[in-house]
């Protein structure tokens, strides 16, 4: 954003986020140095901090050894005299993810935090209200992250904190109405939290000019298609269910590359919607329940593409609608749930664990076939049933089974088996940007394992996934 535009925006403070690049690379994003003289507080996070240091005359260099790079949880000591860290305990855990570090701070700055390997984990220049942190205060694993952001916003930028979900709802409805006019909207409804909340919001904005299309791509969980139909068919929405399993599986045949699978599914979705749009007459807008983490992970500006979420990155060049509507694209998952409650959606919908748009295709590692999907559906249903029986559905943010591409030898009865290994995954998170694996009771895992190998033909081995995100992701592809 050029300086003039920032000025017009009239911010009360700026935050420069992290990013995958190194400030000394030729193509690295840069910033007009004059931004630091606007008289507006600036908080640089990770790359943003390094950029501020370099731009103002400090020095940023690559960590010389593996031990100087930090990924994950780092005990960090804070200087409580820095107003960013006021009221914090002297030491707490931060979440680090960096391979460059600040070797020298510019004039006016001093180091305001350190870890065992990083002498400059934060910088501050109180006189100019410029602050930088090497760690990520915006992720849950940074214990005092919310407090640090609170200090920045309220004490340093003097924000008033008067934003409410009711405001968001009113503004979103008004902006949808203004945009859509008397046009007609087609919404891709998966039955998950995001698209259900988007449906409720759009329904409030445009009423009966909204048609919800539920595409059963054959990649859903056991009985899911029927459940979604049952939940929505009785409502004051136009609900259309399309059986497109054959189409999707035919296009996925032989495809093993994860991004290619996602691209195909995304494109096929759009093709199905286009033909539905033609059948139901002219449709002006295609609406999607895209949320902010989807946007970030699919690559926002210069950010790295981690996975192209099918409802964002997979769009083909030509889309047969006037425009795409994504009313939730600025919200995180917990905010989407709050909006759902605000809109009066039943708790059963609002509290649902997320399910990805590409469905089980990204939980079957490698080629997707009907046989593998059926095996996975059964194993997944058992795992979810046992979690529910153990009363853990609210404690685990997301839990499912994934079919690995590994087959191994086992012994069943008196015979040899050569079957698939299934992986069980359960994570704790509130924003899905980072996640920790759930410490499920051994007895529960034992029960699930015994049931799966006994009840599901085609599986003879069960793994429990104990990796957090990062470095893993929640899904397998
Ligand atoms: P990852 O695997 O990226 O997952 O750590 C984070 C969250 O996003 C969900 N997810 C998706 N949701 N379309 C979606 O609507 C997608 O393509 C997609 N990929 C992952 C995933 O289930 C988890 O909740």
PDB file of N, CA and C and ligand atoms in Angstrom, residues 194 262 294 297 307-311 354-358 362-363 398 432 469 473-477, ligand 1:
ATOM      1  N   UNK A 194     -19.240 -22.855   8.133  1.00  0.00           N
ATOM      2  CA  UNK A 194     -19.029 -21.652   7.325  1.00  0.00           C
ATOM      3  C   UNK A 194     -20.158 -21.429   6.329  1.00  0.00           C
ATOM      4  N   UNK A 262      -6.949 -30.890  -5.251  1.00  0.00           N
ATOM      5  CA  UNK A 262      -7.713 -29.729  -4.795  1.00  0.00           C
ATOM      6  C   UNK A 262      -8.185 -28.878  -5.974  1.00  0.00           C
ATOM      7  N   UNK A 294      -8.731 -19.458   5.178  1.00  0.00           N
ATOM      8  CA  UNK A 294      -8.668 -19.993   3.803  1.00  0.00           C
ATOM      9  C   UNK A 294      -7.940 -19.002   2.909  1.00  0.00           C
ATOM     10  N   UNK A 297      -4.124 -18.909   3.813  1.00  0.00           N
ATOM     11  CA  UNK A 297      -3.369 -20.097   3.431  1.00  0.00           C
ATOM     12  C   UNK A 297      -3.310 -20.269   1.919  1.00  0.00           C
ATOM     13  N   UNK A 307      -1.635 -24.294   1.197  1.00  0.00           N
ATOM     14  CA  UNK A 307      -2.520 -25.200   0.456  1.00  0.00           C
ATOM     15  C   UNK A 307      -3.510 -24.292  -0.261  1.00  0.00           C
ATOM     16  N   UNK A 308      -3.904 -24.631  -1.472  1.00  0.00           N
ATOM     17  CA  UNK A 308      -4.908 -23.789  -2.096  1.00  0.00           C
ATOM     18  C   UNK A 308      -6.279 -24.312  -1.685  1.00  0.00           C
ATOM     19  N   UNK A 309      -6.943 -23.587  -0.834  1.00  0.00           N
ATOM     20  CA  UNK A 309      -8.254 -24.034  -0.374  1.00  0.00           C
ATOM     21  C   UNK A 309      -9.215 -24.011  -1.545  1.00  0.00           C
ATOM     22  N   UNK A 310      -9.989 -25.060  -1.661  1.00  0.00           N
ATOM     23  CA  UNK A 310     -10.706 -25.253  -2.912  1.00  0.00           C
ATOM     24  C   UNK A 310     -11.659 -24.125  -3.211  1.00  0.00           C
ATOM     25  N   UNK A 311     -12.151 -23.466  -2.149  1.00  0.00           N
ATOM     26  CA  UNK A 311     -13.133 -22.427  -2.398  1.00  0.00           C
ATOM     27  C   UNK A 311     -12.464 -21.076  -2.657  1.00  0.00           C
ATOM     28  N   UNK A 354     -15.242 -28.384  11.921  1.00  0.00           N
ATOM     29  CA  UNK A 354     -15.145 -28.058  10.503  1.00  0.00           C
ATOM     30  C   UNK A 354     -14.890 -29.288   9.635  1.00  0.00           C
ATOM     31  N   UNK A 355     -15.341 -29.192   8.409  1.00  0.00           N
ATOM     32  CA  UNK A 355     -15.087 -30.258   7.446  1.00  0.00           C
ATOM     33  C   UNK A 355     -14.663 -29.574   6.156  1.00  0.00           C
ATOM     34  N   UNK A 356     -13.527 -29.976   5.588  1.00  0.00           N
ATOM     35  CA  UNK A 356     -12.999 -29.224   4.434  1.00  0.00           C
ATOM     36  C   UNK A 356     -13.830 -29.407   3.173  1.00  0.00           C
ATOM     37  N   UNK A 357     -13.852 -28.391   2.353  1.00  0.00           N
ATOM     38  CA  UNK A 357     -14.583 -28.448   1.086  1.00  0.00           C
ATOM     39  C   UNK A 357     -14.216 -29.654   0.224  1.00  0.00           C
ATOM     40  N   UNK A 358     -12.915 -29.958   0.059  1.00  0.00           N
ATOM     41  CA  UNK A 358     -12.574 -31.121  -0.771  1.00  0.00           C
ATOM     42  C   UNK A 358     -12.872 -32.454  -0.083  1.00  0.00           C
ATOM     43  N   UNK A 362      -8.970 -35.185   0.613  1.00  0.00           N
ATOM     44  CA  UNK A 362      -7.681 -34.774   1.187  1.00  0.00           C
ATOM     45  C   UNK A 362      -7.363 -35.564   2.459  1.00  0.00           C
ATOM     46  N   UNK A 363      -8.223 -36.560   2.740  1.00  0.00           N
ATOM     47  CA  UNK A 363      -7.928 -37.472   3.855  1.00  0.00           C
ATOM     48  C   UNK A 363      -7.632 -38.877   3.336  1.00  0.00           C
ATOM     49  N   UNK A 398     -11.230 -30.654  16.250  1.00  0.00           N
ATOM     50  CA  UNK A 398     -11.484 -31.372  14.997  1.00  0.00           C
ATOM     51  C   UNK A 398     -10.888 -32.770  15.125  1.00  0.00           C
ATOM     52  N   UNK A 432      -7.379 -22.557  14.061  1.00  0.00           N
ATOM     53  CA  UNK A 432      -6.960 -23.474  12.998  1.00  0.00           C
ATOM     54  C   UNK A 432      -5.705 -23.017  12.254  1.00  0.00           C
ATOM     55  N   UNK A 469       0.438 -28.427  14.562  1.00  0.00           N
ATOM     56  CA  UNK A 469       0.505 -27.541  13.390  1.00  0.00           C
ATOM     57  C   UNK A 469       1.011 -26.180  13.836  1.00  0.00           C
ATOM     58  N   UNK A 473       0.086 -29.954   9.054  1.00  0.00           N
ATOM     59  CA  UNK A 473      -1.178 -29.245   8.944  1.00  0.00           C
ATOM     60  C   UNK A 473      -2.242 -30.142   9.565  1.00  0.00           C
ATOM     61  N   UNK A 474      -3.455 -29.637   9.687  1.00  0.00           N
ATOM     62  CA  UNK A 474      -4.513 -30.453  10.281  1.00  0.00           C
ATOM     63  C   UNK A 474      -4.856 -31.592   9.326  1.00  0.00           C
ATOM     64  N   UNK A 475      -5.125 -31.242   8.083  1.00  0.00           N
ATOM     65  CA  UNK A 475      -5.475 -32.247   7.086  1.00  0.00           C
ATOM     66  C   UNK A 475      -4.215 -32.899   6.541  1.00  0.00           C
ATOM     67  N   UNK A 476      -4.409 -33.968   5.750  1.00  0.00           N
ATOM     68  CA  UNK A 476      -3.252 -34.706   5.247  1.00  0.00           C
ATOM     69  C   UNK A 476      -2.755 -34.212   3.894  1.00  0.00           C
ATOM     70  N   UNK A 477      -3.588 -33.489   3.173  1.00  0.00           N
ATOM     71  CA  UNK A 477      -3.124 -33.000   1.863  1.00  0.00           C
ATOM     72  C   UNK A 477      -3.603 -31.570   1.663  1.00  0.00           C
TER      73      UNK A 477
HETATM   74  P1  LIG B   1      -5.036 -27.362   7.438  1.00  0.00           P
HETATM   75  O1  LIG B   1      -4.958 -28.742   6.896  1.00  0.00           O
HETATM   76  O2  LIG B   1      -4.781 -26.313   6.412  1.00  0.00           O
HETATM   77  O3  LIG B   1      -6.523 -27.155   7.934  1.00  0.00           O
HETATM   78  O4  LIG B   1      -4.177 -27.185   8.661  1.00  0.00           O
HETATM   79  C1  LIG B   1      -6.961 -26.050   8.687  1.00  0.00           C
HETATM   80  C2  LIG B   1      -8.461 -26.089   8.711  1.00  0.00           C
HETATM   81  O5  LIG B   1      -8.963 -25.816   7.412  1.00  0.00           O
HETATM   82  C3  LIG B   1      -9.745 -26.907   6.946  1.00  0.00           C
HETATM   83  N1  LIG B   1      -9.463 -27.047   5.513  1.00  0.00           N
HETATM   84  C4  LIG B   1     -10.271 -26.662   4.531  1.00  0.00           C
HETATM   85  N2  LIG B   1     -11.502 -26.106   4.560  1.00  0.00           N
HETATM   86  N3  LIG B   1     -11.540 -26.029   2.192  1.00  0.00           N
HETATM   87  C5  LIG B   1     -12.130 -25.823   3.389  1.00  0.00           C
HETATM   88  O6  LIG B   1     -13.267 -25.345   3.406  1.00  0.00           O
HETATM   89  C6  LIG B   1     -10.306 -26.580   2.081  1.00  0.00           C
HETATM   90  O7  LIG B   1      -9.797 -26.782   0.979  1.00  0.00           O
HETATM   91  C7  LIG B   1      -9.647 -26.915   3.315  1.00  0.00           C
HETATM   92  N4  LIG B   1      -8.435 -27.461   3.593  1.00  0.00           N
HETATM   93  C8  LIG B   1      -8.353 -27.544   4.958  1.00  0.00           C
HETATM   94  C9  LIG B   1      -9.304 -28.097   7.765  1.00  0.00           C
HETATM   95  O8  LIG B   1     -10.322 -29.078   7.854  1.00  0.00           O
HETATM   96  C10 LIG B   1      -9.014 -27.438   9.102  1.00  0.00           C
HETATM   97  O9  LIG B   1     -10.185 -27.225   9.818  1.00  0.00           O
END
